[in-house]
Short mmCIF file of C-alpha atoms in Angstrom, two decimals:
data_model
loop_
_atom_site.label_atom_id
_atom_site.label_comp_id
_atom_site.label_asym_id
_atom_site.label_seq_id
_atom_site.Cartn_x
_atom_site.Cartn_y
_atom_site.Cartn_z
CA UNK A 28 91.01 67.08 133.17
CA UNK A 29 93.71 65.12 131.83
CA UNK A 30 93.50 65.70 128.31
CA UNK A 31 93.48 69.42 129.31
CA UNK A 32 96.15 69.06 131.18
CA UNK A 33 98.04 67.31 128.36
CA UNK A 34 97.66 69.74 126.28
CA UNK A 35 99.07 72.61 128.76
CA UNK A 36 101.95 70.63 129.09
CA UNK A 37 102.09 70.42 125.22
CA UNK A 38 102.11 74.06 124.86
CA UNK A 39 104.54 74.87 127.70
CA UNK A 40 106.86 72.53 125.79
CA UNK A 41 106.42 73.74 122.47
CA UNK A 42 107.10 77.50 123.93
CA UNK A 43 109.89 76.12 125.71
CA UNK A 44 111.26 74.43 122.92
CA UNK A 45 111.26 78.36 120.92
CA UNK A 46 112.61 79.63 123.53
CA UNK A 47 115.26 77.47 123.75
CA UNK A 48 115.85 77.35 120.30
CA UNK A 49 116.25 81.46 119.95
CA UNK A 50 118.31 81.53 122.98
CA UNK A 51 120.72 78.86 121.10
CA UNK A 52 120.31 81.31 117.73
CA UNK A 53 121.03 84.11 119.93
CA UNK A 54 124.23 82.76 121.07
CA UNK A 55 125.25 81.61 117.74
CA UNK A 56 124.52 85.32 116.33
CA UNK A 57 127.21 86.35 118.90
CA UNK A 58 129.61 84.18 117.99
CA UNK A 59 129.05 84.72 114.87
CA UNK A 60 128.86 88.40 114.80
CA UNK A 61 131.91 88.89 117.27
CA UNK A 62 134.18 86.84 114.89
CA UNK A 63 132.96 89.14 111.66
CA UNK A 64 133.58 92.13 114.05
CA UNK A 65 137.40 91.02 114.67
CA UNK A 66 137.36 90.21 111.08
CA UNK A 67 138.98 92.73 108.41
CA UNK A 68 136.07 95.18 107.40
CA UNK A 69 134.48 93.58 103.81
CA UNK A 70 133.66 96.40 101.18
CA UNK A 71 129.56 95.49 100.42
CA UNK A 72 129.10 93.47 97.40
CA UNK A 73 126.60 91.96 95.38
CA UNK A 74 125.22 88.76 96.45
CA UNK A 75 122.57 86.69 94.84
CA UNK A 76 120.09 89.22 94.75
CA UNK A 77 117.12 88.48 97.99
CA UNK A 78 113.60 88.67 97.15
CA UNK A 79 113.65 92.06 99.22
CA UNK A 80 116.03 94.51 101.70
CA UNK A 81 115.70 96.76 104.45
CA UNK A 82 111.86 96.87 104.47
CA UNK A 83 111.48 96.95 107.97
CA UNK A 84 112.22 100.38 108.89
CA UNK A 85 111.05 101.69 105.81
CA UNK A 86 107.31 100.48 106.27
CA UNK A 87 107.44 100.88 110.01
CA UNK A 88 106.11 104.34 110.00
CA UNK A 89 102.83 103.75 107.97
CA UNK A 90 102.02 100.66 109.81
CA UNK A 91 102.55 102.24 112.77
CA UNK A 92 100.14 105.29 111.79
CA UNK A 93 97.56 102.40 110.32
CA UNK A 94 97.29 100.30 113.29
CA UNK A 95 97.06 103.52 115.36
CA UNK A 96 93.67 104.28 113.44
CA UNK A 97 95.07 107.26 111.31
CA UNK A 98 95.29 107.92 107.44
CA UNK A 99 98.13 106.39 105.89
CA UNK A 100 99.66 107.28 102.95
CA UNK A 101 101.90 105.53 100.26
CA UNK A 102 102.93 107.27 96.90
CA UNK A 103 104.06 104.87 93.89
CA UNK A 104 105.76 107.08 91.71
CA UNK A 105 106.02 104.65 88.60
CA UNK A 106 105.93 103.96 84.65
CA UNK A 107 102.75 102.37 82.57
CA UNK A 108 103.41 99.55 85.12
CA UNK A 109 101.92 101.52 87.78
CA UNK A 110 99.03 103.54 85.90
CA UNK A 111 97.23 100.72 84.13
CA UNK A 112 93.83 100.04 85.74
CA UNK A 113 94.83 95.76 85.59
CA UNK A 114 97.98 96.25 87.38
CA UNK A 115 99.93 94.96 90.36
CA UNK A 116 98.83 98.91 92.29
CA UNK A 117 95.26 97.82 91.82
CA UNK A 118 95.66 94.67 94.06
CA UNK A 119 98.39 96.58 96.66
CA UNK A 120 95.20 99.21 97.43
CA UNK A 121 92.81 96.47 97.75
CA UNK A 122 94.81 94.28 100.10
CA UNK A 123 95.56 97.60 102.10
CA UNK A 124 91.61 98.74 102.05
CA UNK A 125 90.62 95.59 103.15
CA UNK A 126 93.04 95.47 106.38
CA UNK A 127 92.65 99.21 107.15
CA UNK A 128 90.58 100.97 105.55
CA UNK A 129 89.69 103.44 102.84
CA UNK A 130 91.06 107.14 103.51
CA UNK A 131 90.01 107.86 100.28
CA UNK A 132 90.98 107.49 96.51
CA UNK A 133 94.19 109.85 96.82
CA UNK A 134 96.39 111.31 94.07
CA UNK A 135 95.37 110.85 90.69
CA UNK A 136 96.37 113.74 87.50
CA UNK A 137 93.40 114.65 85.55
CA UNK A 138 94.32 112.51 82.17
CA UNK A 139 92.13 110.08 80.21
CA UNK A 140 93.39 107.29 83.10
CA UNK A 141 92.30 109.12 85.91
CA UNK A 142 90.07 106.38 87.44
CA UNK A 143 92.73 103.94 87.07
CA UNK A 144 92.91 101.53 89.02
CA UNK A 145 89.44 101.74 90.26
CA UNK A 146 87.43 100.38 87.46
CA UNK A 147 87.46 96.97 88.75
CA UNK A 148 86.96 96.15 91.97
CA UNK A 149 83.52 96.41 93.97
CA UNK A 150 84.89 99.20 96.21
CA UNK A 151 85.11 102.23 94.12
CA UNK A 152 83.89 101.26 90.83
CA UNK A 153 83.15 104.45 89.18
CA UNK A 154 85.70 107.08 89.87
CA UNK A 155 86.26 108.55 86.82
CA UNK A 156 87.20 111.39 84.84
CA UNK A 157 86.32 112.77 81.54
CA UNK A 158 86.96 116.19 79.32
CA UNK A 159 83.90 118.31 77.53
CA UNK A 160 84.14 122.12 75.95
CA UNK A 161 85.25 121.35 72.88
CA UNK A 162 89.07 120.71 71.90
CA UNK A 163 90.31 124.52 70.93
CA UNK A 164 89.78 125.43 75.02
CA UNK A 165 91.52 122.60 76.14
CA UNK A 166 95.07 121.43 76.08
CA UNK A 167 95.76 117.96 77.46
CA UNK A 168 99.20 116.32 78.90
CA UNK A 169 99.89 112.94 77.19
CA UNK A 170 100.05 110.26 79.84
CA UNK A 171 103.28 108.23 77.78
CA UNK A 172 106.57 109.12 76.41
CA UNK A 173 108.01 112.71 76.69
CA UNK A 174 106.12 115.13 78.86
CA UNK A 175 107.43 117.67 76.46
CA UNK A 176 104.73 117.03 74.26
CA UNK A 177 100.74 116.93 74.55
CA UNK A 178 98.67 114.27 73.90
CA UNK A 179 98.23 115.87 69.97
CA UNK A 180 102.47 115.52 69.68
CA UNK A 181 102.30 119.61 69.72
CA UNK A 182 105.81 120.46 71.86
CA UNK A 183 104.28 122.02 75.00
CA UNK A 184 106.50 123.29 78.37
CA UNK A 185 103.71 122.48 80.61
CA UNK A 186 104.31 119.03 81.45
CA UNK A 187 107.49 119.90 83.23
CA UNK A 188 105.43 121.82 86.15
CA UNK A 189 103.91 118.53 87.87
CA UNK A 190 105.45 115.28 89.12
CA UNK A 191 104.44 113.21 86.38
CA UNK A 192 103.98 115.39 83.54
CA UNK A 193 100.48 115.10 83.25
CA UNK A 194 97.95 118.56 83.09
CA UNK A 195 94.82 119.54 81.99
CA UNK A 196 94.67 123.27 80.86
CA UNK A 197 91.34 124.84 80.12
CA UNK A 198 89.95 128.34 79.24
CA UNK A 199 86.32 129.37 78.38
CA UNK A 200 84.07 126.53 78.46
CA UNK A 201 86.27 123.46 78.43
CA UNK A 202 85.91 121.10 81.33
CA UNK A 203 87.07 118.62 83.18
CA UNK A 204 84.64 116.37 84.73
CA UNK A 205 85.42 114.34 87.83
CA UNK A 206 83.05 111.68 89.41
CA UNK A 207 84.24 110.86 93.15
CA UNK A 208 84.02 109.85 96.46
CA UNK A 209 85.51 112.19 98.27
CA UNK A 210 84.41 113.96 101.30
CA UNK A 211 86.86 116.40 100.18
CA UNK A 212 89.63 117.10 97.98
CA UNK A 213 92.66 118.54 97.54
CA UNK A 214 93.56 120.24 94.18
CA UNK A 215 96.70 121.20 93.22
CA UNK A 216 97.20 123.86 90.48
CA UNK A 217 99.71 125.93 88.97
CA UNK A 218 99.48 129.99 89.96
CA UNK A 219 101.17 132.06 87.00
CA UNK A 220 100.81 135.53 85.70
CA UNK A 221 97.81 135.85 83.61
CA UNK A 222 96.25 132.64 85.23
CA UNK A 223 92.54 132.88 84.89
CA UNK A 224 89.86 131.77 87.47
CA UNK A 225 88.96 127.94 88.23
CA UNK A 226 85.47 127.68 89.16
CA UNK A 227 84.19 124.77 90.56
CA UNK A 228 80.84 123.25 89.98
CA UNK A 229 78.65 120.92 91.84
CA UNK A 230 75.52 119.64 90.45
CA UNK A 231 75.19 122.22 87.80
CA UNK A 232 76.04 125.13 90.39
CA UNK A 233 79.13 127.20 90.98
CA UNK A 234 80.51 126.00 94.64
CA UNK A 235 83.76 127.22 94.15
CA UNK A 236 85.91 129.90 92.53
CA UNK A 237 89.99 129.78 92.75
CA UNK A 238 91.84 133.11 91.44
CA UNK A 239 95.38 131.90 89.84
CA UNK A 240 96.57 134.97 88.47
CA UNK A 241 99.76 135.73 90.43
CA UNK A 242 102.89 137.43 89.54
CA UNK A 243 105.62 135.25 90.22
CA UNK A 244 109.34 136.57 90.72
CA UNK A 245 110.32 134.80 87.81
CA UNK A 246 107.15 134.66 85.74
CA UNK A 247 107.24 130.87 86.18
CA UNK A 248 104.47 129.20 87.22
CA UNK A 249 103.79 128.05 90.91
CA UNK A 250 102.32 125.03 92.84
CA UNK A 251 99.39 125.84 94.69
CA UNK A 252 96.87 123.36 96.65
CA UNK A 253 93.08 124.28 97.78
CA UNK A 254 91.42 122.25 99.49
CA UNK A 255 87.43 122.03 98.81
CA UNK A 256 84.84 120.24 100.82
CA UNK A 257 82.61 118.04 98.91
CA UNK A 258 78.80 117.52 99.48
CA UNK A 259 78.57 113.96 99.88
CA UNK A 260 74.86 112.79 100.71
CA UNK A 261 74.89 108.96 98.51
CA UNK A 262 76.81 106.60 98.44
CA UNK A 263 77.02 106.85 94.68
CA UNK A 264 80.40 109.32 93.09
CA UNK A 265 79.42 112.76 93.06
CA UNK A 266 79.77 114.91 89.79
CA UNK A 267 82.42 117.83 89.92
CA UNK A 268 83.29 119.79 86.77
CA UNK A 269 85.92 121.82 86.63
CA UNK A 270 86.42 125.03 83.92
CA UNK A 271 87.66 128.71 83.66
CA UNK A 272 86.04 131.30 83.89
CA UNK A 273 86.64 133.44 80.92
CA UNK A 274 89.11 132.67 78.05
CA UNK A 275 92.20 132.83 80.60
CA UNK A 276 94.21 129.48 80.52
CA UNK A 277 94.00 127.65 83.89
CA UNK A 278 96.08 124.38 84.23
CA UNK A 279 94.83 121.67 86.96
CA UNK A 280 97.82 119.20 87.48
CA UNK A 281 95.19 116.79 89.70
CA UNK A 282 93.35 115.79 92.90
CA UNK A 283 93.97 114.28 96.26
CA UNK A 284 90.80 112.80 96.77
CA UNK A 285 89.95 112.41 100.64
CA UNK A 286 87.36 110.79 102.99
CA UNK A 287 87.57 113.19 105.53
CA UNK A 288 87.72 112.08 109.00
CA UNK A 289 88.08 107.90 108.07
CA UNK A 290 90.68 105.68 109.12
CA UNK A 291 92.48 103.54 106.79
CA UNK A 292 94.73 103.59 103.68
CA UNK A 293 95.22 105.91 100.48
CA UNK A 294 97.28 105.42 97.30
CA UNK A 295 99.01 108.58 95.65
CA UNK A 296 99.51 108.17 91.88
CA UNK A 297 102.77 109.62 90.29
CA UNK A 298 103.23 107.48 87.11
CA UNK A 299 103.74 107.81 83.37
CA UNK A 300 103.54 105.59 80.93
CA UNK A 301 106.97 104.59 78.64
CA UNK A 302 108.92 107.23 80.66
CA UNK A 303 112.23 106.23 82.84
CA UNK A 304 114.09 108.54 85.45
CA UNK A 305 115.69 110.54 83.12
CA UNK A 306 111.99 111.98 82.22
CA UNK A 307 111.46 112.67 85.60
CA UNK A 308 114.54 114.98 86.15
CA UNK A 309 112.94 117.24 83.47
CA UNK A 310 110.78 118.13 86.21
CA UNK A 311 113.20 119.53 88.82
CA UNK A 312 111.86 122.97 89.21
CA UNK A 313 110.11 124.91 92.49
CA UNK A 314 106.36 123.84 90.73
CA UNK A 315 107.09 120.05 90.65
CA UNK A 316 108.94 119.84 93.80
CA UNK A 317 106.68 121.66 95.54
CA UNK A 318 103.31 119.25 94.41
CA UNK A 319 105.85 116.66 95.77
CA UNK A 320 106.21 117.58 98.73
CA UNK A 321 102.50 118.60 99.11
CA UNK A 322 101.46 115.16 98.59
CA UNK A 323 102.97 114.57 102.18
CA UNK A 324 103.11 110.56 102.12
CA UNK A 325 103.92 108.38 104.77
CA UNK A 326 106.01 105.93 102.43
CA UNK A 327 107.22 105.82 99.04
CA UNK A 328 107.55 103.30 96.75
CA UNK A 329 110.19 104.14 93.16
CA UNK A 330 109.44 101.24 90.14
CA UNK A 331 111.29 103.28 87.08
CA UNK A 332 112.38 101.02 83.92
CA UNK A 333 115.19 102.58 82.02
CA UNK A 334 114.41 104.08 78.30
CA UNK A 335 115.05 105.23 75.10
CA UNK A 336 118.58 103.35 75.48
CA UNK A 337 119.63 104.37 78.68
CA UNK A 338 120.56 101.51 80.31
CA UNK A 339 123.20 100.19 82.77
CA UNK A 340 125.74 103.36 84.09
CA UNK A 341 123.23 105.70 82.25
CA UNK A 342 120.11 104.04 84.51
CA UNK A 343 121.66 104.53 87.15
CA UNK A 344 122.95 108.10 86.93
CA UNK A 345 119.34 108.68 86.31
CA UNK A 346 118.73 107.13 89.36
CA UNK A 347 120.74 108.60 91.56
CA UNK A 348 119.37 112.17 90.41
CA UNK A 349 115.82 111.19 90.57
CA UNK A 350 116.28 109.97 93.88
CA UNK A 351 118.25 113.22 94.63
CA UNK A 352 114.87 115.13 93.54
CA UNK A 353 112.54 112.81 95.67
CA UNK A 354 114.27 113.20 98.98
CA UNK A 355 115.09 116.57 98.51
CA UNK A 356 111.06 117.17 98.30
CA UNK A 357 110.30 114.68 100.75
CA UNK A 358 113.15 114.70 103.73
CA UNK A 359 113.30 111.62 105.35
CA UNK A 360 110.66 109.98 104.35
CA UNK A 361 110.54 106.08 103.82
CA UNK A 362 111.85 105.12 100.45
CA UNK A 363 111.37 101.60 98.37
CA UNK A 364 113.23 101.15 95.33
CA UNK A 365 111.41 98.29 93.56
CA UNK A 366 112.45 96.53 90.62
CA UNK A 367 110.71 95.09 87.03
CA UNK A 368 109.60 91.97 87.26
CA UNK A 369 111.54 89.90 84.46
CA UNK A 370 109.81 91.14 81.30
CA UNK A 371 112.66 92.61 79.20
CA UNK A 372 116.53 91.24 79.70
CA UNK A 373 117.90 95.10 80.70
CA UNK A 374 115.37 94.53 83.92
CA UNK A 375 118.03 91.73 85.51
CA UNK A 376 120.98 94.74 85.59
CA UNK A 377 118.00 97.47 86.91
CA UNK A 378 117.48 95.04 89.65
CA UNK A 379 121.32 95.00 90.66
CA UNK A 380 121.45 99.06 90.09
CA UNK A 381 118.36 99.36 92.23
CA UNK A 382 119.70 97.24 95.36
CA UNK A 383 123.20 98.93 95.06
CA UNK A 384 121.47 102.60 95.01
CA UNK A 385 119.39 100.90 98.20
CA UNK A 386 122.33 100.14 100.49
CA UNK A 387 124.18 103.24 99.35
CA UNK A 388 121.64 105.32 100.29
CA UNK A 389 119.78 102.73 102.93
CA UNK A 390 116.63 102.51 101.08
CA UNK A 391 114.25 99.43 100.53
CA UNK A 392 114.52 97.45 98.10
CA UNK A 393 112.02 94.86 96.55
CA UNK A 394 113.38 92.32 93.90
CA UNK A 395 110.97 91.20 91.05
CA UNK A 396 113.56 90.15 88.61
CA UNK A 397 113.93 87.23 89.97
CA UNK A 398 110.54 85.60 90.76
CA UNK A 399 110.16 84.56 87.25
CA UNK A 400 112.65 82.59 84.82
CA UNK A 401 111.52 85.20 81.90
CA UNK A 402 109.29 86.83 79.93
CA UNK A 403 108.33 83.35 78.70
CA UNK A 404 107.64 81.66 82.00
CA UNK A 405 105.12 84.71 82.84
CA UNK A 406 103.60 84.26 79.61
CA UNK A 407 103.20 80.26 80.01
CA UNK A 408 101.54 81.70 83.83
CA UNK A 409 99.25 83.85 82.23
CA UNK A 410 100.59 86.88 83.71
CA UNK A 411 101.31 88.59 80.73
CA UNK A 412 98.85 90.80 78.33
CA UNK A 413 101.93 91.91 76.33
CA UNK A 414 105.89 91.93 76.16
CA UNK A 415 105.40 94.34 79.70
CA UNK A 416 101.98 94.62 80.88
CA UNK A 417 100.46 92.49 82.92
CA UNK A 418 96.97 90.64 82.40
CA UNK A 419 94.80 90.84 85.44
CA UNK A 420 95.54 87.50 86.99
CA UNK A 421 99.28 88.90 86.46
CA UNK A 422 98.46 92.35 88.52
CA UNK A 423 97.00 90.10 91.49
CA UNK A 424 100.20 88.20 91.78
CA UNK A 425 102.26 91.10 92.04
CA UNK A 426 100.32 93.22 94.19
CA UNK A 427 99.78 90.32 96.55
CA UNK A 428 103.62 89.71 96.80
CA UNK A 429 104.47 92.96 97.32
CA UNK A 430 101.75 93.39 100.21
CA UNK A 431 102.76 90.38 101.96
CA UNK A 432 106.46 91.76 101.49
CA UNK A 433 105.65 94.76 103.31
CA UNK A 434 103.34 93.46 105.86
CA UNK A 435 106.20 90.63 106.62
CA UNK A 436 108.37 93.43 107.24
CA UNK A 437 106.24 95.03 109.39
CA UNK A 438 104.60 92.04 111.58
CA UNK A 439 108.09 90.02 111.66
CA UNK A 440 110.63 92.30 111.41
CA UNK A 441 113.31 89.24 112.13
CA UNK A 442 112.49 87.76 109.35
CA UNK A 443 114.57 88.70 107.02
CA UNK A 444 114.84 85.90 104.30
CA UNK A 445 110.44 86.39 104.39
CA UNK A 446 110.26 82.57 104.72
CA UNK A 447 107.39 82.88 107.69
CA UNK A 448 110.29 81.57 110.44
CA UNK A 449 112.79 82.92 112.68
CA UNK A 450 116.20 80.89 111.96
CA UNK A 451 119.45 80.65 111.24
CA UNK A 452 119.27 81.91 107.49
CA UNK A 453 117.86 85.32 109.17
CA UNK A 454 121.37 84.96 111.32
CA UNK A 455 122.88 84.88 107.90
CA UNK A 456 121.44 87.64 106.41
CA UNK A 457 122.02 90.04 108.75
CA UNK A 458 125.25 89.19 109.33
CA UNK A 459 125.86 89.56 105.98
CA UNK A 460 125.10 93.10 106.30
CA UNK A 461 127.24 93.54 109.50
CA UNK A 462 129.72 92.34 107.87
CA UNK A 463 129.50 94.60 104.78
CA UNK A 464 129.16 97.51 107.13
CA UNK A 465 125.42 98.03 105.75
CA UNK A 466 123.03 100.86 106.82
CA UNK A 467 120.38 97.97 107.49
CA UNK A 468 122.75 96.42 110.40
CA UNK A 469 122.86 99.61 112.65
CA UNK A 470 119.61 98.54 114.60
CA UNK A 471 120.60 100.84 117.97
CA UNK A 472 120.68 104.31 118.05
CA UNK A 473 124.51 105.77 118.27
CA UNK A 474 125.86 107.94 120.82
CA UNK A 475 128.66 110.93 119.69
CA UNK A 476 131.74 109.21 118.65
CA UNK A 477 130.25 105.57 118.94
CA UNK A 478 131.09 102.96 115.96
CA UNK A 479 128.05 103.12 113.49
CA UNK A 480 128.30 99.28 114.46
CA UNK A 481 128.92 97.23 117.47
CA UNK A 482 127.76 95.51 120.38
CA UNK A 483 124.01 97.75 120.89
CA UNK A 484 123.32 96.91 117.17
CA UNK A 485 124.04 92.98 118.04
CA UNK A 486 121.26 93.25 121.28
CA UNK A 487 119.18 94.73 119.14
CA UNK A 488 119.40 92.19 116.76
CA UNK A 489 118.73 89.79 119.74
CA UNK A 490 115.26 91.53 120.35
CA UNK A 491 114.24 91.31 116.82
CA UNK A 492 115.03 87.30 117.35
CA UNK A 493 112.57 87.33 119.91
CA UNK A 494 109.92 88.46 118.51
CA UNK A 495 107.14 85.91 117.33
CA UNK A 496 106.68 85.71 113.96
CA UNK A 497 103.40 83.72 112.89
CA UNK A 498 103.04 85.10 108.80
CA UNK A 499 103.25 82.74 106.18
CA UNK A 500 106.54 82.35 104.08
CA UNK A 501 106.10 84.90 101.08
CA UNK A 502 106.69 83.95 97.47
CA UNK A 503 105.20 83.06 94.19
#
């Protein structure tokens, strides 16, 4: 009895002691706070850069829907960073499957990497796709560089009609071949006058037919998304070939692959290889857009490198109209902005451009830049397959940061310097963006005429102080 009772008292002093010792923070944050609030209004400025920003309300909503037993869905619209099968993506979807679920395989355009990032791993090995036919009935998007161009260098229009530029047209008897999972998917296509018929074949038979003839007011094409139940009877990827049915073009941007009717977590795939934002403005027409918005996820996460020279007020022009695009398609959805990790010298100013165009437009913001010295450091780490890309071991690193990043956010939203504690340096971090009048400091909602920031936003600050926070600190 004694020993038990020793070690009551032990834990009624410990909580004590945190409670004490928030209450104390509290009242320092409203010291603290007050005095900035009587203080002359700072313009925001660059600091040294934090590992990441504003998270919490921007991963809120999928958490949320994941711990509630629902799908959710995050889209990493990307570069060759993103698309490789080795890369830091890989790891993000296998942390997330293995807390919540799979939903299924999600987004992923029918190109010669269309099982990426599934080929390792134990979960969904085999997902692939493949083309057959023979090469005069099928034109194919490149999946790097210009989107203006196919994958023979022939200049072709039809990569600006989907999100990332990448297509597979088809007419007589070329074919695109999918293996999958899915329960069911979700195709999305381009309608256009003179469109021929997809037909849709499951184990040698026809199961489907979609008509995409369709005369548009402007004799562009159109997006258009069927969704198709899939026989699933093994546990084993099912084979689905794709073709048209007479020597009418038909162009297949991709599939959203589904497990219908399963909780857990699916990754959308928007991503081309070697191209920066100002590719991705090229597609800012109804088609694009549309696919977008169609994708319907319940976060978004933006890693863009500059190219082909446009760097520093050029990057982020490009920026600031790609992000234009993406929350025009997808109104107030969650947005990330997350940076290079330190590969290439131009990725130190992205990373400043990327968590200005954050608290401008009170976005997240995730910070690779800085977790490594240089390219040289990640080399000597064995994180590095070339000058960019990351080796395998390099891809787990990554994608393990970044889930912990947005799981911190989400568990311990008070934690704002992600060092696993509620203290004083969180104190100093958001009253750095009090100070700086910062999106991420309004915590309360505002009445009519009410000050974007005052006393509501401090209480709610207090709350967030309260919380427990029992993560570990998060870092390389």
């Amino acid at each position: 009895m004694h020993a038990e009772s020793t070690t009551r008292n032990t834990r009624g002093a410990d909580a004590a002691r945190t409670a004490n010792r928030r209450r104390c923070l509290a009242a320092c944050a409203a010291a603290s706070i007050f005095a900035a609030a009587l203080a002359p209004t700072a313009s925001a400025q660059e600091t040294d850069r934090p590992l990441a920003w504003n998270l919490a309300d921007q991963v809120a909503p999928i958490f949320n829907t994941l711990d509630a037993g629902f799908p959710g869905r995050l889209l990493i619209i990307g570069d060759s960073i993103s698309f490789r099968t080795e890369s830091w993506h890989r790891r993000l979807q296998d942390r997330f499957w293995d807390d919540f679920g799979i939903a299924g395989d999600g987004y992923r355009a029918f190109s010669n990497g269309f099982g990426s990032p599934q080929f390792i791993g134990d979960d969904r090995p085999l997902l692939n796709g493949t083309w057959g036919g023979g090469a005069d009935n099928i034109i194919r998007a490149r999946v790097s560089g210009t989107r203006l161009n196919d994958v023979e260098g022939n200049p072709q229009p039809y990569g600006l009609y989907s999100p990332d530029g990448i297509y597979t047209r088809l007419k007589d008897a070329g074919e695109f071949r999918l293996d999958v999972y899915a329960t069911g998917i979700i195709l999305h296509h381009l309608v256009f006058p003179g469109g021929g018929d997809i037909q849709l074949y499951i184990n040698d038979e026809l199961y489907f037919t979609i008509p995409t003839h369709a005369d548009t007011p402007d004799n562009e094409p159109r997006h258009a998304a069927t969704t198709i139940a899939i026989p699933q009877t093994t546990p084993t990827p099912t084979r689905v070939v794709f073709t048209s049915a007479d020597e009418r073009w038909i162009q297949i941007n991709g599939a959203d692959m589904l497990d219908a009717g399963s909780p857990g977590f699916t990754m959308l795939r928007v991503a081309r290889g070697g191209a920066g934002p100002e590719d991705f403005i090229l597609s800012d027409n109804p088609a694009a857009n549309d696919q977008l918005a169609t994708l319907d996820p319940d976060l978004v996460i933006v890693m863009l490198d500059s190219n082909v020279g446009r760097v520093g007020p050029l990057y982020e022009d490009d920026m600031n109209a790609y992000l234009d695009i993406v929350q025009a398609a997808l109104p107030g959805v969650p947005l990330i902005l997350q940076s290079h990790h330190p590969a290439q010298s131009r990725h130190d100013d992205e990373s400043s451009t990327l968590l200005t165009l954050a608290r401008q437009r009170d976005l997240g913001y995730i910070n690779l830049a800085d977790t490594y010295d240089d390219l040289a450091a990640m080399r000597d780490a064995g994180l590095m397959a070339d000058n960019i890309h990351f080796t395998l071991e390099g891809g787990n690193t990554f994608g393990d940061l970044v889930y912990d990043l947005l799981s911190s956010a989400a568990r311990c939203p008070g934690d704002l310097d992600f060092n696993g504690q509620i203290e004083f340096f969180d104190l100093l971090a958001y009253l750095n963006d009090f100070d700086n009048n910062l999106p991420s400091a309004d915590l309360a909602a505002n009445a009519p005429g009410q000050p974007a920031l005052d006393f509501f936003d401090v209480l709610a600050f207090f709350n967030l102080l309260e919380q427990p926070c029992d993560r570990p600190p998060v870092g390389l």
